[in-house]
Short mmCIF file of C-alpha atoms and ligand atoms in Angstrom, two decimals:
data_model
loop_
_atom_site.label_atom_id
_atom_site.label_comp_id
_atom_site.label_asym_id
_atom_site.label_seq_id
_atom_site.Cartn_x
_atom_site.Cartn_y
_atom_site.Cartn_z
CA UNK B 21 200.76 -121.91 54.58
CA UNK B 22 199.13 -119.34 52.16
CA UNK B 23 200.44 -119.80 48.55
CA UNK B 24 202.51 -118.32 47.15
CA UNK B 25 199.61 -116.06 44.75
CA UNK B 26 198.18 -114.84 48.47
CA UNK B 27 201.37 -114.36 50.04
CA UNK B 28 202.61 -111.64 47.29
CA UNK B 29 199.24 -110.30 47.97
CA UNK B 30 198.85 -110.54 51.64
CA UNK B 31 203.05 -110.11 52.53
CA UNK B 32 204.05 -109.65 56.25
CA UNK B 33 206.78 -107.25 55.68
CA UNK B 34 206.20 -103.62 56.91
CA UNK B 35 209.15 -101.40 56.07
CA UNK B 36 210.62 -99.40 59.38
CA UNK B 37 208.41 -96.46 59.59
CA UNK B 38 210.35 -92.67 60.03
CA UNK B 39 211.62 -92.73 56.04
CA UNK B 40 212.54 -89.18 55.11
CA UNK B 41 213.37 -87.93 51.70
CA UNK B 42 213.14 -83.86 50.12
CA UNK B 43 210.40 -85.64 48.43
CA UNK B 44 207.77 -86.50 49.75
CA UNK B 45 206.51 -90.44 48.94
CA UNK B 46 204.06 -91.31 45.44
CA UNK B 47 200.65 -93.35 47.11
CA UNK B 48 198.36 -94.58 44.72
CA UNK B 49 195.36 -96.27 45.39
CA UNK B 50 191.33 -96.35 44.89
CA UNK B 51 190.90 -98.97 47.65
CA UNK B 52 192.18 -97.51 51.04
CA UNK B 53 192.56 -100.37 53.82
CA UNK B 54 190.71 -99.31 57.10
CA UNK B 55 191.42 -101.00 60.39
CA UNK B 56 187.94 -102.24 61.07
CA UNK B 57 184.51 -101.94 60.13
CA UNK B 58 184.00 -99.04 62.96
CA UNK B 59 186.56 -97.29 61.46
CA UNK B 60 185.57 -97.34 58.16
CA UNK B 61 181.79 -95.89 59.52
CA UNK B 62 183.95 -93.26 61.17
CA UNK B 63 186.68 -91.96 59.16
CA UNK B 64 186.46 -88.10 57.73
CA UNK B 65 187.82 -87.22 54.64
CA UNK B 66 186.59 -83.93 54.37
CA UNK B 67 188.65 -82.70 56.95
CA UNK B 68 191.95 -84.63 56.07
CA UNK B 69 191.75 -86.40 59.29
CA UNK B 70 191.73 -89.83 57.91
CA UNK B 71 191.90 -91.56 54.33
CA UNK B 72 188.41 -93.31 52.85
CA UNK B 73 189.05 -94.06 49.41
CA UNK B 74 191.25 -92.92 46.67
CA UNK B 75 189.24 -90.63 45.11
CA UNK B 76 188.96 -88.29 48.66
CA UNK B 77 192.31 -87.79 48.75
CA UNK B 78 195.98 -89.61 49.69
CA UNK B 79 199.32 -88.53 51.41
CA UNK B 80 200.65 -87.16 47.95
CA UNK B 81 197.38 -85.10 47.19
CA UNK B 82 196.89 -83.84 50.73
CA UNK B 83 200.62 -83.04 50.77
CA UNK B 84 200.06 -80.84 47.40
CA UNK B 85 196.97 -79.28 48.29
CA UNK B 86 198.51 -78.07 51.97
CA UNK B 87 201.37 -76.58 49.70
CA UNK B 88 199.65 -75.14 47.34
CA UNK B 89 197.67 -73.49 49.76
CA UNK B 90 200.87 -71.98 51.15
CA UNK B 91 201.94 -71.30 47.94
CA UNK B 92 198.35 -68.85 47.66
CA UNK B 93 197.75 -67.81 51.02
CA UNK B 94 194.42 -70.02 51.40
CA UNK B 95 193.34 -72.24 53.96
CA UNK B 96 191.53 -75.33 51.58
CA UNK B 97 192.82 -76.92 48.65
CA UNK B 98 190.64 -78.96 45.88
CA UNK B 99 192.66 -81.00 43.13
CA UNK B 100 190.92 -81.46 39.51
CA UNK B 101 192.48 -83.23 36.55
CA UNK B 102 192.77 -79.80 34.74
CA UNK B 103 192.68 -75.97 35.10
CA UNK B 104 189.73 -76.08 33.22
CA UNK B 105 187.76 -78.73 35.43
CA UNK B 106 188.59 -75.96 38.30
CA UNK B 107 187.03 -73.62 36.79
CA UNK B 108 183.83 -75.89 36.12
CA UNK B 109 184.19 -77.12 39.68
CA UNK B 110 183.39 -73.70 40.66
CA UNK B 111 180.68 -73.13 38.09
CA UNK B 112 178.65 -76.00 39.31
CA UNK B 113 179.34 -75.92 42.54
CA UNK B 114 178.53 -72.57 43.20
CA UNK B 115 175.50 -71.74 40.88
CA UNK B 116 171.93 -73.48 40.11
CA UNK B 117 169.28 -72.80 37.52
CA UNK B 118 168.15 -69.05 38.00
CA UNK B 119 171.52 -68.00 38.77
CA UNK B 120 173.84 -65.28 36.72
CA UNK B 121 177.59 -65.52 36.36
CA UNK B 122 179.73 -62.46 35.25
CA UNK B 123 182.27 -62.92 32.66
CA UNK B 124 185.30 -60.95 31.83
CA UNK B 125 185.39 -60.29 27.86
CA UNK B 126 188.91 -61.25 27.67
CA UNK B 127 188.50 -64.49 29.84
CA UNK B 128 190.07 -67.72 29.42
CA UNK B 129 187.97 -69.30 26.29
CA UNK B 130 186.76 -72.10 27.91
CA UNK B 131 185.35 -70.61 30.59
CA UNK B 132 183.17 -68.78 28.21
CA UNK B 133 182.26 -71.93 26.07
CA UNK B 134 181.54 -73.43 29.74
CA UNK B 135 178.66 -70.63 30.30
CA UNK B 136 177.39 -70.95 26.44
CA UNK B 137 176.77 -74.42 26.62
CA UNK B 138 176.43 -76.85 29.50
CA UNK B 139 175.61 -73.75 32.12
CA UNK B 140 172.57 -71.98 29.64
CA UNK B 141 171.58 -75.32 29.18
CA UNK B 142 170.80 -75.56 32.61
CA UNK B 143 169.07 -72.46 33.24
CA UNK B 144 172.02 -70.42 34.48
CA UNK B 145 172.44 -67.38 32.31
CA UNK B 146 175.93 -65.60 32.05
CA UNK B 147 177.29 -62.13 30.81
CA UNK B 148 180.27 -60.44 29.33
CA UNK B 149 182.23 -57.37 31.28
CA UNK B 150 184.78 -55.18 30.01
CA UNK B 151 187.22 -56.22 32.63
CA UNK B 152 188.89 -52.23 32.52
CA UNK B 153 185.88 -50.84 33.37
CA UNK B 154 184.76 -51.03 37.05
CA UNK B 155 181.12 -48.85 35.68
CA UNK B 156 180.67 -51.84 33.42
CA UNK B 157 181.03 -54.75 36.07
CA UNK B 158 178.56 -52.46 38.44
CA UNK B 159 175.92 -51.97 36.14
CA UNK B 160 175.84 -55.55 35.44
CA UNK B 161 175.10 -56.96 38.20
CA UNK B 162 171.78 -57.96 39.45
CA UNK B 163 169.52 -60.06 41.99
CA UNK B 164 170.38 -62.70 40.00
CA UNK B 165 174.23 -62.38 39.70
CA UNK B 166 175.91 -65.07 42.17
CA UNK B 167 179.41 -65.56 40.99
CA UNK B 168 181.90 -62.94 39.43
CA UNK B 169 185.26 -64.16 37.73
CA UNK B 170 187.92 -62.34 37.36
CA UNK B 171 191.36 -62.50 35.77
CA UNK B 172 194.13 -60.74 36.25
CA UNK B 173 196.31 -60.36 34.08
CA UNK B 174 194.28 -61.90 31.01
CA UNK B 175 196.16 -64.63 29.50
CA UNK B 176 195.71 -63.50 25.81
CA UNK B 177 195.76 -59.94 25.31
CA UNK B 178 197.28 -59.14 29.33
CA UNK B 179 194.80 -56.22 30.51
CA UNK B 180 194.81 -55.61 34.50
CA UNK B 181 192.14 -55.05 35.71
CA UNK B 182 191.50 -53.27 38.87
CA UNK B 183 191.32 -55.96 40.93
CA UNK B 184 190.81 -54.16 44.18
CA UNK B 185 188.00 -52.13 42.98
CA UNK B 186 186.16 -55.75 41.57
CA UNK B 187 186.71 -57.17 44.67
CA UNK B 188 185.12 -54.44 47.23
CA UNK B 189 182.59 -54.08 44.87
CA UNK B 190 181.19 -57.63 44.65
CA UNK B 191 181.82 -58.11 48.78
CA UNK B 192 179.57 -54.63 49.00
CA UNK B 193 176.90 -56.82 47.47
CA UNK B 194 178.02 -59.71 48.82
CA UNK B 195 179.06 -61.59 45.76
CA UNK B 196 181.58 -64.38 45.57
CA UNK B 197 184.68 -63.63 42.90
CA UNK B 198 186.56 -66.39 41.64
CA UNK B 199 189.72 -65.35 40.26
CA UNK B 200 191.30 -67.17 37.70
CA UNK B 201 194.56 -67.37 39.49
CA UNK B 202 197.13 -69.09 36.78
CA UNK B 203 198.98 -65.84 35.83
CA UNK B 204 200.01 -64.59 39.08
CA UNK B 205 200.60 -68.14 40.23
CA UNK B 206 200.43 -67.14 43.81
CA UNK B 207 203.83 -65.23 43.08
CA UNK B 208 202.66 -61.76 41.41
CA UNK B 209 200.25 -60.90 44.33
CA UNK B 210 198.80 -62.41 47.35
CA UNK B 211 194.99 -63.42 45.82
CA UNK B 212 193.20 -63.47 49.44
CA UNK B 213 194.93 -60.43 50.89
CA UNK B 214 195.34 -57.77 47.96
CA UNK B 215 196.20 -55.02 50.12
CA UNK B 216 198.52 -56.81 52.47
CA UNK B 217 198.42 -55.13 56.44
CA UNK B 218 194.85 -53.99 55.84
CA UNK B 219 192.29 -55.51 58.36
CA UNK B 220 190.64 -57.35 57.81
CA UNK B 221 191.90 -58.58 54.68
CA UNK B 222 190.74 -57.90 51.44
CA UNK B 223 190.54 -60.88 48.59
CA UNK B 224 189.11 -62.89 46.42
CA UNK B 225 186.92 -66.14 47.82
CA UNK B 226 187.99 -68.06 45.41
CA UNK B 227 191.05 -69.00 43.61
CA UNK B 228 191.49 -71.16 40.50
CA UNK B 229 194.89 -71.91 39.25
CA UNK B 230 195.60 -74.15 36.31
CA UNK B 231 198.64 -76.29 37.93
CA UNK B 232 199.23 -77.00 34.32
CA UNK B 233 201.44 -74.06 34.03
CA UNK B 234 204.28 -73.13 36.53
CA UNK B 235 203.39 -75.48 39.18
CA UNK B 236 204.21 -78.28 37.28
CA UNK B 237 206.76 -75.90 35.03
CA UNK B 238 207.01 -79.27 32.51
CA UNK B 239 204.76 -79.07 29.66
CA UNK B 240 203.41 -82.16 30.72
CA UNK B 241 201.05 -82.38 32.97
CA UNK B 242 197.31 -81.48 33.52
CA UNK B 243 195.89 -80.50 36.79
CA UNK B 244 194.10 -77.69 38.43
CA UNK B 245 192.88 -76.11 42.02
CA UNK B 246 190.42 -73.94 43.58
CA UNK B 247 191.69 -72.98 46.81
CA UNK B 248 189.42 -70.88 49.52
CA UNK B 249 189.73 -69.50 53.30
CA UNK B 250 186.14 -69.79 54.43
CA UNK B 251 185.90 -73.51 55.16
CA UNK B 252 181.80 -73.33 54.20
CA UNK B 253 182.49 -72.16 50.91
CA UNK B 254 185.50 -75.06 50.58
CA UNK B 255 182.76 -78.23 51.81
CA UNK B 256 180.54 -77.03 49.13
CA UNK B 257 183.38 -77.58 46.55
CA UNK B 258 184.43 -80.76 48.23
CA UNK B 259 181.01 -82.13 48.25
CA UNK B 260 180.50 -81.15 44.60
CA UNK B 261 183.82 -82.67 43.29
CA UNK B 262 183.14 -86.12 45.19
CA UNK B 263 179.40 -86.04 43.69
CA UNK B 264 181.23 -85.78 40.27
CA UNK B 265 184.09 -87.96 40.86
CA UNK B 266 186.86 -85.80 39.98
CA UNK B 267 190.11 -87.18 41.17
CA UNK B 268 193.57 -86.72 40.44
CA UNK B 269 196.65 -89.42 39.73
CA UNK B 270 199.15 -89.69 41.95
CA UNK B 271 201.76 -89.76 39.69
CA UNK B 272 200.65 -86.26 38.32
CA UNK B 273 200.82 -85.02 41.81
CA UNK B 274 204.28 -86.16 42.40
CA UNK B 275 205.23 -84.46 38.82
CA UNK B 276 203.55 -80.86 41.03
CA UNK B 277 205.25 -81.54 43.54
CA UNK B 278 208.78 -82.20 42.28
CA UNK B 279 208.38 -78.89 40.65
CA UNK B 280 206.61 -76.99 42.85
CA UNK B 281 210.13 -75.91 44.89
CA UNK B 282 211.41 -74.22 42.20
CA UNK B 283 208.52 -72.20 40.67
CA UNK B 284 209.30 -68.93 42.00
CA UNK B 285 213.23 -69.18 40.44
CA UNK B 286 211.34 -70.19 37.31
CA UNK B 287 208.65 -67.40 37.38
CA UNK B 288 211.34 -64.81 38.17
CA UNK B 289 213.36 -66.32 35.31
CA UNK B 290 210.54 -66.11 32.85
CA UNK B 291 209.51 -62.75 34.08
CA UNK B 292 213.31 -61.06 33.40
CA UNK B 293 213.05 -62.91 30.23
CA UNK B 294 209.47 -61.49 29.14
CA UNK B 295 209.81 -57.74 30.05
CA UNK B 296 213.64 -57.61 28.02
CA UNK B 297 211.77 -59.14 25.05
CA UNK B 298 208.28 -57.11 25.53
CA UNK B 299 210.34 -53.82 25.68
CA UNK B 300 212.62 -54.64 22.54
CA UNK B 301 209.40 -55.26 20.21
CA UNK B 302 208.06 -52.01 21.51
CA UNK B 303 211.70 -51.55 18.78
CA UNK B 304 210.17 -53.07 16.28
CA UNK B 305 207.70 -51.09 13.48
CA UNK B 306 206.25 -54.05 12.32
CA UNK B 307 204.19 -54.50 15.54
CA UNK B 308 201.77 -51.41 16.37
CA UNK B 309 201.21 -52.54 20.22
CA UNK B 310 202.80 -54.71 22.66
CA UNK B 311 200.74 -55.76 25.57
CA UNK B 312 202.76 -56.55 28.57
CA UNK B 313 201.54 -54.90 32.01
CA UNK B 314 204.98 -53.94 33.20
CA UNK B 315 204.87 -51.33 29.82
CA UNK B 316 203.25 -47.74 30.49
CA UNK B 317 201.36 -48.31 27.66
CA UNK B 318 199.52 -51.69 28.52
CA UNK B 319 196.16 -51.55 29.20
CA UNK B 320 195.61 -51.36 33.45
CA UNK B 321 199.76 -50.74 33.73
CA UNK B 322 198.86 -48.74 36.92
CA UNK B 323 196.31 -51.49 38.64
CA UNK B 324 199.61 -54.04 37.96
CA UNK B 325 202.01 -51.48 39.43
CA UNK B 326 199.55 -51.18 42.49
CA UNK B 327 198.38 -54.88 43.36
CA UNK B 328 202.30 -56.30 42.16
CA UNK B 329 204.29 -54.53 44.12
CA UNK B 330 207.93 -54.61 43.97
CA UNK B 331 208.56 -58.03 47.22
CA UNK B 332 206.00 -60.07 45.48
CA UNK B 333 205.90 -58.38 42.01
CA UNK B 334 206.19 -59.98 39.08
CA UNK B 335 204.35 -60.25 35.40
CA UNK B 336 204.92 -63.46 34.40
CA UNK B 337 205.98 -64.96 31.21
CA UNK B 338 203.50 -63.74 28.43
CA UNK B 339 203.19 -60.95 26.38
CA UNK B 340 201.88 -60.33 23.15
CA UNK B 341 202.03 -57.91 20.38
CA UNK B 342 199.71 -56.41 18.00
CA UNK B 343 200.90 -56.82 14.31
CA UNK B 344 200.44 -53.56 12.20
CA UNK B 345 196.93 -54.23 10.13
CA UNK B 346 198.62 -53.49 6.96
CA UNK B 347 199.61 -57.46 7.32
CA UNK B 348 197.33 -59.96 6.28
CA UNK B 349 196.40 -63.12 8.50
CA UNK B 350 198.38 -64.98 6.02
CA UNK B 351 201.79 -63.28 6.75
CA UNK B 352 200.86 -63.21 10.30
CA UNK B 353 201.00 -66.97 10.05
CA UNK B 354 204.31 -66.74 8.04
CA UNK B 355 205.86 -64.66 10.69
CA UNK B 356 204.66 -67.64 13.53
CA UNK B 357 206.07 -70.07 11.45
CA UNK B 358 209.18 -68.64 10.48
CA UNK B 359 210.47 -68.56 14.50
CA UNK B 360 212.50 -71.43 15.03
CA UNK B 361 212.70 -71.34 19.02
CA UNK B 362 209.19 -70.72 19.44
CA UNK B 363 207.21 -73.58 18.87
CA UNK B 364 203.26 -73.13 17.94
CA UNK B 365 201.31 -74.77 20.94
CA UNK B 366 198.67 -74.05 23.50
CA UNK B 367 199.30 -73.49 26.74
CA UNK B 368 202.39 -71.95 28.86
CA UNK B 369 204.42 -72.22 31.85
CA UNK B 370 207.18 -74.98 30.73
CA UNK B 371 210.66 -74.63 29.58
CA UNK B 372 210.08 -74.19 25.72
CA UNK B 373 208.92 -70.55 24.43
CA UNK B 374 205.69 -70.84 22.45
CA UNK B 375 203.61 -68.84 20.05
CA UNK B 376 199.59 -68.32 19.00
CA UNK B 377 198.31 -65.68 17.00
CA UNK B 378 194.85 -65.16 18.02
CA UNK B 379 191.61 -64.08 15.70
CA UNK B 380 190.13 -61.74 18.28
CA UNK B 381 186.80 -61.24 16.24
CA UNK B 382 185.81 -64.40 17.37
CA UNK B 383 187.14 -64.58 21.15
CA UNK B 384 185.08 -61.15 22.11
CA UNK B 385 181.91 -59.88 22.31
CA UNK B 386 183.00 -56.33 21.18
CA UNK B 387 186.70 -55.10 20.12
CA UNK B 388 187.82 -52.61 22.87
CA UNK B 389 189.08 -49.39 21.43
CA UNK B 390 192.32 -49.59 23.98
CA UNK B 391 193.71 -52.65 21.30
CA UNK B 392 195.33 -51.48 17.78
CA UNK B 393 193.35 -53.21 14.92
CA UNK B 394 196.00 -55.99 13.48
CA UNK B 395 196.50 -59.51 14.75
CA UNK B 396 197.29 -60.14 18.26
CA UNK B 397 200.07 -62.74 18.59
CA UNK B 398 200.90 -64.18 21.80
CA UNK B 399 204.38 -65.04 23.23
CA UNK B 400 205.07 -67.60 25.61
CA UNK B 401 208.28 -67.31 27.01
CA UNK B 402 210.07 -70.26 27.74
CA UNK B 403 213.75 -70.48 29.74
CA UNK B 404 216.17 -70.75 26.87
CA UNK B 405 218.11 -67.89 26.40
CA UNK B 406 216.98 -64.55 25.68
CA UNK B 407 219.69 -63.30 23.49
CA UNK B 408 218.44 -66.76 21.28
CA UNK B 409 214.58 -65.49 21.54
CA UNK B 410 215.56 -62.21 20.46
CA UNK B 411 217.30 -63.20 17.55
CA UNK B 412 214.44 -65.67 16.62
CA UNK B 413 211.79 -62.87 16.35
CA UNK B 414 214.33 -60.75 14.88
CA UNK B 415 215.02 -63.11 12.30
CA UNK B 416 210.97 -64.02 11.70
CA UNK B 417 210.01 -60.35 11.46
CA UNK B 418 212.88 -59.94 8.58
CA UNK B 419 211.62 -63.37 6.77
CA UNK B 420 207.61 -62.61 7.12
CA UNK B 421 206.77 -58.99 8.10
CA UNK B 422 207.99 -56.99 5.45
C1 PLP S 26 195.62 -72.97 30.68
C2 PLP S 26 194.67 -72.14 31.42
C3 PLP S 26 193.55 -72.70 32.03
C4 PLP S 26 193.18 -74.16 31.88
O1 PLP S 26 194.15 -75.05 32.27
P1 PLP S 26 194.16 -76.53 31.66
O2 PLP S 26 194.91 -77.31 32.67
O3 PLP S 26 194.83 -76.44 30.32
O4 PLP S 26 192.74 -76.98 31.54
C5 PLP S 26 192.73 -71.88 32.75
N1 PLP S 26 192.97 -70.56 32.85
C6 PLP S 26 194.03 -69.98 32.27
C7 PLP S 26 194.23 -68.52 32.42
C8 PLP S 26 194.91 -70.75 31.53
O5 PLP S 26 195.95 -70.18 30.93
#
């Protein structure tokens, strides 16, 4: 007889197998137990077929990634601990010294910092596009360009881009475009078949989607994808995010996944929210520009109108406005701290509406001449109610912006 310290260990019970539940079950685990040595030589992770080790992958990830893939119209999922280790994941898996990446101007920081640091450091060089002007992308590409990102909408200032136009473009050179995928959340558009009923399809290769955001819809988690459709392309991500040990917990995945069946109710609900308060500061004479591309007036309103169309459609919950110059910074801040409701944090996607003003001097390369000078603010927009938000700016703009 074992004791007792081996028994808890080693215990004989099996639970009945054929358990089902709406969700599906949390496995954690770095060791995975194989059935003998030959079948530890010959189990494939890269192909889901089997489980080798905790970091390659579990029921509760490959449940999530097959999901999210449904959720984007891919075939291949890859899990990261954060939006931004997607996009890395994609950066090194993709490019090597010698190599160019193109840049929106308006991209997600990080992915900029990314390129200025650890990528030039390594010999691969980067540039900037203006992201509304299809002449600009063109005439920077070269023999050297590999990888082209794109975003659409951009998270701070919400240009859209013509996406279409990027993406034959860079396939007529045969370039790969990631798109940074976290705004339209799968829901807005359809990232690997933009024009849907044309054959064959038209899309991006890649898509990147910070699962921190409506995915997990909490505010509290971190996690990220890059999902594909050409299974070559997908093996050289897997390889790379093995090589680097990336994993993700399972407990985070479970958090994705319990919120993952609701996420289009929630983007709808943000999105009704957004547009009512993006069309009542266009009110207000305290902000010279609001940038929201469901507004005539937003930079790229027609690309939106063409790529979200209304079945999909959709814009998301951010907007942001452009405070009239004659305001300093300082009463910029006022105004952001005078809202009650709207809390100052990063990030978006979660139930609680949150505000940034942004110093675009320092985010871009150049200021384009389709943004009013002023401070751009940006507004996440949570799920309370939007009479409340209303009366929160209303009440901010009366305190701070006069
Ligand atoms: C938040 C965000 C990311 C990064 O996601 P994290 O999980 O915070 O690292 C990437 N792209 C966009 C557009 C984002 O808004």
């Amino acid at each position: 007889m074992a004791d007792l310290t081996t028994t808890l260990i080693h215990h004989p019970y099996v639970p009945p197998s054929g358990f089902e539940a709406p969700q599906p079950g949390v496995f954690k685990a770095s060791t995975v137990i194989f059935p003998s040595v030959a079948a530890m030589r010959h189990f494939e992770w890269k192909d889901k077929s089997a489980y080798t080790y905790g970091l390659h992958g579990t029921p509760t990830t490959y449940t999530l990634e097959e999901r999210l893939c449904t959720l984007e119209g891919g075939s291949q999922c890859v899990l990261v601990p954060s939006g931004l280790a997607a996009i890395a994941l994609v950066a090194l898996s993709l490019l090597k010294s010698g190599d160019e990446v193109l840049i929106p101007d308006n991209a997600y920081g990080p992915n900029k910092s990314l390129a200025e640091g650890e990528l030039l450091g390594w010999g691969i060089t980067h540039q900037y596009y203006d992201p509304m002007n299809a002449m600009d992308l063109a005439s920077k590409i070269n023999e050297r360009t590999r990888l082209v990102w794109v975003e659409a909408a951009g998270s701070v200032t919400l240009e859209f881009p013509d996406l279409i136009e990027a993406v034959r473009l860079c396939q007529s050179k045969k370039i790969l475009v990631a798109l940074d995928n976290t705004w339209g959340a799968g829901l807005a558009f359809a990232p690997f078949d933009l024009l849907p009923g044309q054959v064959p399809e038209l899309g991006v290769d890649l898509s990147v989607h910070a699962l921190t955001k409506y995915p997990s819809g909490g505010g509290d988690v971190l996690m990220g994808s890059v999902i594909t459709r050409d299974p070559a392309l997908h093996l050289k991500l897997k390889l790379t995010h093995m090589r680097l040990g990336l994993g993700v917990a399972a407990n985070d995945a479970e958090a994705v996944l319990r919120s993952l069946p609701s996420i289009a109710l929630r983007y709808q609900a943000h999105d009704a929210s957004t547009r009512a308060l993006a069309q009542w500061c266009l009110s207000q004479p305290a902000f010279s520009q609001v940038l929201h591309p469901t507004l005539p007036d937003s930079p790229g309103h027609r690309h939106w109108q063409a790529l979200c169309k209304p079945g999909m459609g959709g814009a998301a919950g951010l907007f942001s406005v452009i405070v009239h110059a004659r305001f300093p910074q300082a009463q910029v801040d006022a105004f952001c701290d005078a809202l009650q409701l709207f809390k100052v944090g990063y990030s978006w996607g979660g139930p609680m509406s949150l505000v940034v003003p942004y110093e675009l001097s320092i985010m871009r390369s150049q200021r384009p001449a389709y943004l009013a000078q002023g401070t751009v603010v940006r507004f996440s927009i949570g799920l309370e109610s939007v009479t409340d938000l209303q009366a929160d700016i209303d009440q901010a703009i009366k305190k701070a912006l006069i």
